[in-house]
Amino acid sequence: MFGILGIVLSLVLLIALAYRGWNVIIIAPICAMVGLLFGGLDAPIIATYTQVFMPALGNYLIKFFPLFLLGAVFGKLMDDSGCARTIAHKIVEWTGKERAIIAIILACGVLTYGGVSLFVVAFAVFPVAIQMFREGNLPKRLIPAAIALGSFTFTMSALPGSPAIQNAIPMPYFHTDAFAAPGLGIIAGLVMFGCGSAWLMMRARRARNAGEGYGDDEPAAVAGDPASMPAGDMPSFTVAIIPVLLVLVLNFIFSKYIIPAMDTDYLALPKYGKTTVSAVGGTWAIILAMLIACVVLIALTWKRFRNVRQSLTDGALGSMLPILNVGSEVAYGGVIASLASFIIIRDWLMALTDNPVIGLAIVVNVLAGITGSASGGMSIALQAVGQTYLELAQAAGITPQILHRVAALASGGLDALPHNGAVITLLAICRLNHKQSYFDIFMVAVAFPLLAMLLVIVLNGMFGTF
């Protein structure tokens, strides 16, 4: 019991310090050691740090660093070339300024589904959102929720083929690819998009009826910044959308046709980790698709870069902090998972149901909520119970594809609680606070994704995986 109290206290400390702006790279090992102290010192502190915490961090980097790196570089290239802003402006033009909320959601969705980092998307779309909401006299407090709905809900965890890290993490555990359970994923995505859009439009309508307008004005974008670039100085929509489409199309072709047809018997050798192509093929497909898209993007927009080398460098450096943040959270979870008290908690969660799909959803959701990170929580959960649930599913004749999709959906539920790093960053970008905007973020990024996940579980139980 004392050990469980230590785990709870360490989690509360981690959440509280992260909420107050402390860097998780620093606080994660400290909070892990707090849990270790209350656990009765069943392992020496320094040994746990070097032999448990750091290997867990390193294993996460080994698996997912290429995806973070290429995603950040691709996003930076899309931003510096003006392609991201071109896509946003074109969607606004198509939908009309009177549909500002839908336009912002779609702009964010297209960009993130095409592989652009949600942080890059937030910076790229925010100036467009300011202009549209101001002209439509819509409350600016709804801007963060609109960006959140388009950036880290349906394109992150639901839509098949998404290059988001949350859609990639389950692949090595369940030997699936990014297109797992496509039909159920599309349904979940439509639920998130439909319910979230309807909610925000309803909130805007109520605000209008109550006489609430845009609110205090915002400072203009800095002159010369890509955010203030006029539409005429940007690449054409055709040029801008080609790299985005390449990521999706090539990911599908590589994962479904090219990589499975390759001779990969050498993967069984100790030199290559004694693995199989089914375990690594999904990751390979995303790496190849993103790499080719980056090369094509540079070739198409070469003259629009001030300095391609600098853009590549900035993108690479921009990948370091996110992956180290998430890796530190995963390593924290690795230490907690090594404690005897955690086994009690894990077994209790797993005992809530004998259905592996529902059980996985519960465990991933709880850990994503605790850590305030979709990828971090899911990684911790899959390391702890992924193999167990895979074996249970196989014994019950359940396809691993539904485990993949439910794990991804579950990671995008309780993760967006107030201490979530993406939520805090988004509010900072929009110059708003939790009191002003978090309720709507909660509805579109927590409530409706949970609803979509529950619907997928029910549909899978009724009709199977499709």
Coordinates of C-alpha atoms in Angstrom, one line a residue:
M1 CA 0.0 0.0 0.0
F2 CA 2.9 2.4 0.8
G3 CA 4.4 1.7 -2.6
I4 CA 1.1 2.5 -4.4
L5 CA 1.0 5.8 -2.4
G6 CA 4.5 6.5 -3.7
I7 CA 3.5 6.0 -7.3
V8 CA 0.5 8.3 -6.8
L9 CA 2.6 11.0 -5.2
S10 CA 5.2 10.8 -7.9
L11 CA 2.5 11.1 -10.6
V12 CA 0.9 14.1 -8.8
L13 CA 4.4 15.7 -8.5
L14 CA 5.1 15.1 -12.2
I15 CA 1.7 16.6 -13.3
A16 CA 2.0 19.6 -10.9
L17 CA 5.6 20.5 -12.0
A18 CA 4.8 20.0 -15.7
Y19 CA 1.7 22.2 -15.3
R20 CA 3.9 24.9 -13.8
G21 CA 6.3 24.8 -16.7
W22 CA 9.1 22.6 -15.4
N23 CA 10.9 20.7 -18.2
V24 CA 10.0 17.0 -18.1
I25 CA 13.6 16.1 -19.1
I26 CA 14.6 17.3 -15.6
I27 CA 11.6 16.4 -13.5
A28 CA 10.9 12.9 -15.0
P29 CA 13.9 11.2 -13.3
I30 CA 13.4 13.1 -10.1
C31 CA 9.7 12.0 -9.9
A32 CA 10.6 8.5 -10.8
M33 CA 13.1 8.4 -7.8
V34 CA 10.3 9.6 -5.5
G35 CA 8.2 6.6 -6.5
L36 CA 11.3 4.4 -5.9
L37 CA 11.9 5.8 -2.4
F38 CA 8.3 5.0 -1.4
G39 CA 8.6 1.6 -2.9
G40 CA 10.9 0.5 -0.1
L41 CA 14.1 0.9 -2.1
D42 CA 13.8 -2.5 -3.8
A43 CA 16.5 -1.2 -6.1
P44 CA 19.4 1.3 -5.6
I45 CA 18.5 4.8 -6.9
I46 CA 21.7 5.3 -9.0
A47 CA 21.4 1.8 -10.5
T48 CA 17.8 2.4 -11.4
Y49 CA 18.7 5.6 -13.1
T50 CA 21.5 4.2 -15.2
Q51 CA 20.1 0.6 -15.7
V52 CA 16.4 1.2 -16.0
F53 CA 15.6 4.9 -16.7
M54 CA 18.3 5.5 -19.3
P55 CA 17.8 2.2 -21.3
A56 CA 14.1 2.9 -21.5
L57 CA 14.8 6.4 -22.8
G58 CA 17.3 4.9 -25.3
N59 CA 15.0 2.2 -26.5
Y60 CA 12.3 4.8 -27.3
L61 CA 14.9 6.9 -29.2
I62 CA 16.0 3.8 -31.2
K63 CA 12.4 3.0 -32.3
F64 CA 11.0 6.4 -33.0
F65 CA 13.8 9.0 -33.5
P66 CA 13.7 8.8 -37.4
L67 CA 10.0 9.6 -37.3
F68 CA 10.4 12.6 -35.0
L69 CA 13.4 13.8 -37.1
L70 CA 11.7 13.5 -40.5
G71 CA 8.4 14.9 -39.2
A72 CA 10.1 18.0 -37.8
V73 CA 12.2 18.5 -40.9
F74 CA 9.2 18.1 -43.2
G75 CA 7.2 20.5 -41.1
K76 CA 9.9 23.1 -41.2
L77 CA 10.3 22.8 -44.9
M78 CA 6.6 23.2 -45.4
D79 CA 6.6 26.2 -43.2
D80 CA 9.7 28.0 -44.7
S81 CA 8.6 27.3 -48.3
G82 CA 5.2 28.9 -47.7
C83 CA 3.4 25.6 -48.6
A84 CA 1.7 25.3 -45.2
R85 CA 0.3 28.8 -45.5
T86 CA -0.8 28.2 -49.1
I87 CA -2.8 25.2 -48.1
A88 CA -4.4 27.1 -45.2
H89 CA -5.4 30.0 -47.5
K90 CA -6.8 27.8 -50.2
I91 CA -9.0 25.9 -47.7
V92 CA -10.3 29.2 -46.4
E93 CA -11.0 30.3 -49.9
W94 CA -13.0 27.1 -50.6
T95 CA -15.0 27.2 -47.5
G96 CA -15.6 30.9 -47.3
K97 CA -14.9 33.2 -44.4
E98 CA -18.4 32.8 -43.1
R99 CA -17.3 29.2 -42.2
A100 CA -14.2 30.2 -40.4
I101 CA -14.3 27.4 -37.8
I102 CA -14.7 24.7 -40.4
A103 CA -11.9 26.3 -42.5
I104 CA -9.4 26.3 -39.6
I105 CA -10.3 22.7 -38.6
L106 CA -9.9 21.5 -42.2
A107 CA -6.6 23.4 -42.7
C108 CA -5.1 21.9 -39.6
G109 CA -6.4 18.5 -40.5
V110 CA -5.0 18.5 -44.0
L111 CA -1.6 19.6 -42.8
T112 CA -1.3 17.2 -39.9
Y113 CA -2.6 14.2 -41.9
G114 CA 0.1 15.1 -44.5
G115 CA 2.8 14.8 -41.9
V116 CA 3.3 18.4 -40.7
S117 CA 4.0 18.6 -36.9
L118 CA 1.0 20.0 -34.9
F119 CA 3.3 22.7 -33.4
V120 CA 4.3 23.9 -36.9
V121 CA 0.6 23.8 -37.9
A122 CA -0.4 25.8 -34.9
F123 CA 2.1 28.6 -35.8
A124 CA 1.2 28.5 -39.5
V125 CA -2.6 28.5 -39.1
F126 CA -2.9 30.9 -36.1
P127 CA -2.4 34.1 -38.1
V128 CA -5.0 33.0 -40.6
A129 CA -7.4 32.1 -37.7
I130 CA -6.9 35.5 -36.2
Q131 CA -7.9 37.3 -39.4
M132 CA -10.9 35.0 -40.1
F133 CA -12.3 35.1 -36.5
R134 CA -11.8 38.9 -36.4
E135 CA -13.6 39.4 -39.7
G136 CA -16.4 37.0 -38.7
N137 CA -16.6 38.6 -35.2
L138 CA -16.2 35.1 -33.6
P139 CA -14.8 34.8 -30.1
K140 CA -11.1 34.4 -30.2
R141 CA -11.3 32.0 -27.2
L142 CA -12.5 29.3 -29.6
I143 CA -9.4 29.5 -31.8
P144 CA -7.3 27.0 -29.7
A145 CA -10.2 24.4 -29.7
A146 CA -10.5 24.7 -33.5
I147 CA -6.8 24.2 -34.0
A148 CA -6.8 21.4 -31.4
L149 CA -9.6 19.6 -33.2
G150 CA -7.9 19.7 -36.5
S151 CA -4.4 19.0 -35.2
F152 CA -4.5 16.4 -32.5
T153 CA -7.7 14.4 -32.7
F154 CA -8.9 12.6 -35.8
T155 CA -5.7 13.0 -37.9
M156 CA -3.5 11.9 -35.0
S157 CA -5.2 8.7 -33.9
A158 CA -8.1 7.7 -36.1
L159 CA -7.5 8.2 -39.8
P160 CA -5.7 5.2 -41.5
G161 CA -2.3 6.0 -42.9
S162 CA -1.6 8.9 -40.6
P163 CA 2.1 9.4 -40.2
A164 CA 1.5 10.7 -36.6
I165 CA 3.8 9.1 -34.1
Q166 CA 0.7 8.0 -32.1
N167 CA -0.3 5.9 -35.2
A168 CA 3.2 4.5 -35.5
I169 CA 3.9 3.4 -31.9
P170 CA 1.6 0.3 -31.9
M171 CA 3.1 -1.1 -35.1
P172 CA 6.1 -2.9 -33.7
Y173 CA 4.0 -4.3 -30.8
F174 CA 1.2 -5.7 -32.9
H175 CA 3.0 -6.2 -36.2
T176 CA 0.6 -3.9 -38.0
D177 CA 1.0 -0.9 -40.3
A178 CA -0.4 2.6 -40.3
F179 CA -3.6 1.5 -42.1
A180 CA -4.8 -0.8 -39.4
A181 CA -8.6 -1.2 -39.1
P182 CA -9.2 1.5 -41.8
G183 CA -13.0 1.4 -41.7
L184 CA -13.3 1.8 -38.0
G185 CA -10.7 4.4 -38.0
I186 CA -12.6 6.5 -40.6
I187 CA -15.8 6.2 -38.6
A188 CA -13.9 7.4 -35.5
G189 CA -12.4 10.3 -37.4
L190 CA -15.9 11.3 -38.7
V191 CA -17.3 11.2 -35.2
M192 CA -14.5 13.4 -33.8
F193 CA -14.7 15.9 -36.7
G194 CA -18.5 16.0 -36.8
C195 CA -19.2 16.3 -33.1
G196 CA -16.3 18.7 -32.6
S197 CA -17.3 21.0 -35.4
A198 CA -20.9 21.0 -34.4
W199 CA -19.9 21.8 -30.8
L200 CA -17.7 24.8 -31.8
M201 CA -20.3 26.2 -34.2
M202 CA -22.9 25.9 -31.5
R203 CA -20.6 27.7 -29.0
A204 CA -20.0 30.4 -31.6
R205 CA -23.7 30.8 -32.3
R206 CA -24.5 31.1 -28.5
A207 CA -21.7 33.7 -28.2
R208 CA -23.1 35.7 -31.1
N209 CA -26.6 35.6 -29.6
A210 CA -25.2 36.8 -26.2
G211 CA -23.5 39.7 -28.0
E212 CA -20.0 38.4 -27.5
G213 CA -17.6 39.3 -30.4
Y214 CA -14.0 38.7 -31.2
G215 CA -12.7 40.3 -28.0
D216 CA -9.5 42.3 -27.5
D217 CA -7.4 42.8 -30.6
E218 CA -4.2 40.8 -31.1
P219 CA -0.8 42.2 -32.1
A220 CA -0.1 42.0 -35.8
A221 CA 2.3 39.3 -37.2
V222 CA 5.9 40.4 -37.4
A223 CA 6.7 41.8 -40.8
G224 CA 8.9 39.5 -42.8
D225 CA 7.8 36.5 -40.8
P226 CA 6.4 33.6 -42.8
A227 CA 3.2 34.0 -40.9
S228 CA 2.7 37.5 -42.4
M229 CA 3.5 36.4 -46.0
P230 CA 0.8 37.6 -48.4
A231 CA -0.9 35.0 -50.5
G232 CA 0.7 36.2 -53.7
D233 CA 4.2 35.5 -52.5
M234 CA 3.4 31.8 -51.7
P235 CA 3.7 28.8 -53.9
S236 CA 0.7 27.5 -55.9
F237 CA -1.7 25.1 -54.2
T238 CA -0.7 22.4 -56.6
V239 CA 2.9 22.6 -55.6
A240 CA 2.1 22.9 -51.9
I241 CA -0.2 19.9 -51.8
I242 CA 2.0 17.5 -53.8
P243 CA 4.4 16.7 -50.8
V244 CA 1.4 16.2 -48.5
L245 CA -0.2 13.7 -50.9
L246 CA 3.2 12.0 -51.4
V247 CA 3.4 11.2 -47.7
L248 CA 0.0 9.5 -47.7
V249 CA 0.3 7.7 -51.1
L250 CA 3.9 6.5 -50.7
N251 CA 3.2 5.3 -47.1
F252 CA 0.4 3.1 -48.5
I253 CA 2.4 1.8 -51.4
F254 CA 5.4 1.0 -49.4
S255 CA 3.5 -0.6 -46.5
K256 CA 1.1 -2.7 -48.6
Y257 CA 3.1 -3.6 -51.7
I258 CA 6.8 -2.8 -51.9
I259 CA 8.1 -3.7 -48.4
P260 CA 6.1 -7.0 -48.0
A261 CA 7.5 -8.1 -51.4
M262 CA 11.1 -7.5 -50.4
D263 CA 13.5 -10.3 -49.4
T264 CA 13.9 -9.6 -45.7
D265 CA 15.1 -13.0 -44.3
Y266 CA 18.2 -11.3 -43.0
L267 CA 16.1 -9.6 -40.3
A268 CA 16.2 -12.9 -38.4
L269 CA 19.9 -12.6 -37.9
P270 CA 21.1 -11.3 -34.4
K271 CA 22.8 -8.4 -36.2
Y272 CA 19.4 -7.0 -37.2
G273 CA 17.7 -7.7 -33.9
K274 CA 16.1 -11.1 -34.7
T275 CA 12.9 -9.4 -35.9
T276 CA 10.5 -9.7 -38.8
V277 CA 9.4 -7.4 -41.5
S278 CA 5.9 -7.3 -40.0
A279 CA 7.4 -5.7 -36.9
V280 CA 9.4 -3.0 -38.7
G281 CA 7.7 -2.6 -42.1
G282 CA 5.2 0.0 -41.0
T283 CA 8.0 2.2 -39.6
W284 CA 10.1 1.7 -42.7
A285 CA 7.1 2.8 -44.9
I286 CA 6.7 6.1 -43.0
I287 CA 10.4 6.8 -43.0
L288 CA 10.7 6.3 -46.8
A289 CA 7.5 8.2 -47.5
M290 CA 8.6 11.2 -45.4
L291 CA 12.2 11.2 -46.8
I292 CA 11.0 11.2 -50.5
A293 CA 8.4 13.9 -49.7
C294 CA 11.1 16.1 -48.2
V295 CA 13.3 15.7 -51.3
V296 CA 10.4 16.5 -53.6
L297 CA 9.4 19.5 -51.5
I298 CA 12.9 21.0 -51.7
A299 CA 13.1 20.3 -55.5
L300 CA 9.7 22.0 -56.1
T301 CA 10.3 25.1 -53.9
W302 CA 14.1 25.5 -54.0
K303 CA 14.0 29.2 -54.9
R304 CA 11.6 30.0 -52.1
F305 CA 14.0 29.1 -49.3
R306 CA 16.2 31.7 -47.8
N307 CA 18.6 29.0 -46.8
V308 CA 17.7 25.3 -47.3
R309 CA 20.6 24.1 -45.1
Q310 CA 19.4 26.3 -42.3
S311 CA 15.8 25.0 -42.7
L312 CA 17.1 21.4 -42.5
T313 CA 19.2 22.3 -39.5
D314 CA 16.4 24.1 -37.7
G315 CA 14.0 21.2 -38.4
A316 CA 16.5 18.6 -37.1
L317 CA 17.1 20.6 -33.9
G318 CA 13.4 21.1 -33.5
S319 CA 12.9 17.4 -33.3
M320 CA 15.3 17.0 -30.3
L321 CA 13.2 18.5 -27.5
P322 CA 9.9 16.8 -28.4
I323 CA 11.4 13.3 -28.6
L324 CA 13.5 13.8 -25.4
N325 CA 10.5 15.1 -23.6
V326 CA 8.4 12.1 -24.6
G327 CA 11.3 9.7 -24.1
S328 CA 11.8 11.0 -20.6
E329 CA 8.1 10.4 -19.8
V330 CA 8.5 6.8 -21.2
A331 CA 11.6 6.3 -19.1
Y332 CA 9.7 7.6 -16.1
G333 CA 7.1 5.0 -16.8
G334 CA 9.7 2.3 -17.2
V335 CA 11.0 3.0 -13.7
I336 CA 7.4 3.0 -12.3
A337 CA 6.6 -0.2 -14.2
S338 CA 9.6 -1.9 -12.6
L339 CA 8.2 -1.4 -9.1
A340 CA 6.4 -4.2 -7.4
S341 CA 3.5 -1.9 -6.5
F342 CA 2.9 -1.1 -10.2
I343 CA 2.2 -4.8 -10.8
I344 CA -0.7 -4.5 -8.4
I345 CA -2.1 -1.5 -10.2
R346 CA -1.5 -3.1 -13.6
D347 CA -3.2 -6.3 -12.6
W348 CA -6.1 -4.4 -11.1
L349 CA -6.7 -2.5 -14.4
M350 CA -6.4 -5.7 -16.4
A351 CA -8.8 -7.5 -14.1
L352 CA -11.6 -4.9 -14.8
T353 CA -12.4 -6.9 -18.0
D354 CA -11.4 -10.1 -19.7
N355 CA -11.8 -8.4 -23.1
P356 CA -8.4 -7.5 -24.4
V357 CA -9.7 -4.7 -26.6
I358 CA -11.5 -3.0 -23.7
G359 CA -8.7 -3.7 -21.3
L360 CA -6.1 -2.2 -23.6
A361 CA -8.3 0.9 -24.0
I362 CA -8.5 1.4 -20.3
V363 CA -4.8 0.9 -19.6
V364 CA -3.7 3.2 -22.4
N365 CA -6.2 5.9 -21.5
V366 CA -5.3 5.9 -17.8
L367 CA -1.5 6.1 -18.5
A368 CA -1.9 8.8 -21.2
G369 CA -4.0 10.8 -18.8
I370 CA -1.5 10.4 -16.0
T371 CA 1.5 11.4 -18.1
G372 CA -0.4 14.1 -20.1
S373 CA 1.1 12.6 -23.3
A374 CA -0.5 10.4 -25.9
S375 CA 2.7 8.9 -27.2
G376 CA 4.3 8.7 -23.8
G377 CA 1.3 7.1 -22.1
M378 CA 0.8 4.6 -24.9
S379 CA 4.4 3.7 -25.0
I380 CA 4.4 3.0 -21.3
A381 CA 1.2 0.9 -21.6
L382 CA 2.4 -1.1 -24.5
Q383 CA 5.7 -1.9 -22.9
A384 CA 3.9 -3.1 -19.8
V385 CA 0.9 -5.0 -21.3
G386 CA 1.2 -4.9 -25.1
Q387 CA 2.5 -8.5 -25.4
T388 CA 0.0 -9.8 -22.9
Y389 CA -3.0 -8.3 -24.7
L390 CA -1.6 -9.4 -28.1
E391 CA -1.5 -13.0 -26.8
L392 CA -5.0 -12.8 -25.3
A393 CA -6.3 -11.3 -28.5
Q394 CA -4.7 -14.1 -30.7
A395 CA -6.1 -16.7 -28.3
A396 CA -9.6 -15.2 -28.7
G397 CA -9.3 -15.0 -32.5
I398 CA -9.2 -11.1 -32.4
T399 CA -7.1 -9.5 -35.1
P400 CA -4.2 -7.3 -33.9
Q401 CA -5.5 -4.5 -36.2
I402 CA -8.2 -3.6 -33.7
L403 CA -5.6 -3.5 -30.9
H404 CA -3.6 -1.1 -33.0
R405 CA -6.5 1.2 -33.7
V406 CA -7.9 1.1 -30.2
A407 CA -4.5 1.8 -28.7
A408 CA -4.1 4.8 -30.9
L409 CA -7.6 6.1 -30.2
A410 CA -7.2 5.6 -26.4
S411 CA -3.9 7.5 -26.4
G412 CA -5.8 10.5 -27.8
G413 CA -8.4 10.7 -25.0
L414 CA -7.4 11.6 -21.5
D415 CA -4.0 12.8 -22.8
A416 CA -5.3 16.3 -23.4
L417 CA -5.9 17.1 -19.8
P418 CA -4.8 20.5 -18.6
H419 CA -1.1 19.4 -18.0
N420 CA -0.7 18.2 -21.6
G421 CA 2.3 19.8 -23.2
A422 CA 0.6 20.4 -26.5
V423 CA -2.4 22.1 -24.8
I424 CA -0.1 24.4 -22.8
T425 CA 1.9 25.2 -26.0
L426 CA -1.2 25.9 -28.1
L427 CA -2.6 28.3 -25.5
A428 CA 0.7 30.1 -25.4
I429 CA 0.7 30.5 -29.2
C430 CA -2.8 31.8 -29.1
R431 CA -2.0 34.1 -26.2
L432 CA -4.9 32.7 -24.1
N433 CA -5.2 30.8 -20.9
H434 CA -6.9 27.6 -19.5
K435 CA -9.7 29.6 -18.0
Q436 CA -10.6 31.2 -21.3
S437 CA -10.3 28.3 -23.7
Y438 CA -9.7 24.9 -22.0
F439 CA -13.4 23.9 -21.6
D440 CA -13.8 23.8 -25.4
I441 CA -10.4 22.1 -25.9
F442 CA -11.6 19.4 -23.4
M443 CA -14.8 18.8 -25.3
V444 CA -13.2 18.5 -28.8
A445 CA -9.9 16.8 -27.7
V446 CA -11.1 14.6 -24.7
A447 CA -14.8 14.1 -24.6
F448 CA -15.5 13.4 -28.3
P449 CA -12.4 11.3 -28.9
L450 CA -13.5 9.1 -25.9
L451 CA -16.9 8.8 -27.5
A452 CA -15.4 7.8 -30.8
M453 CA -13.2 5.2 -29.2
L454 CA -16.2 3.7 -27.4
L455 CA -18.2 3.6 -30.6
V456 CA -15.3 1.8 -32.4
I457 CA -15.2 -0.8 -29.6
V458 CA -19.0 -1.4 -29.8
L459 CA -18.9 -1.6 -33.6
N460 CA -16.0 -4.0 -33.5
G461 CA -17.9 -6.2 -31.1
M462 CA -21.0 -6.2 -33.3
F463 CA -19.4 -6.5 -36.8
G464 CA -15.8 -7.3 -36.3
T465 CA -12.8 -5.4 -37.6
F466 CA -13.0 -3.6 -40.9

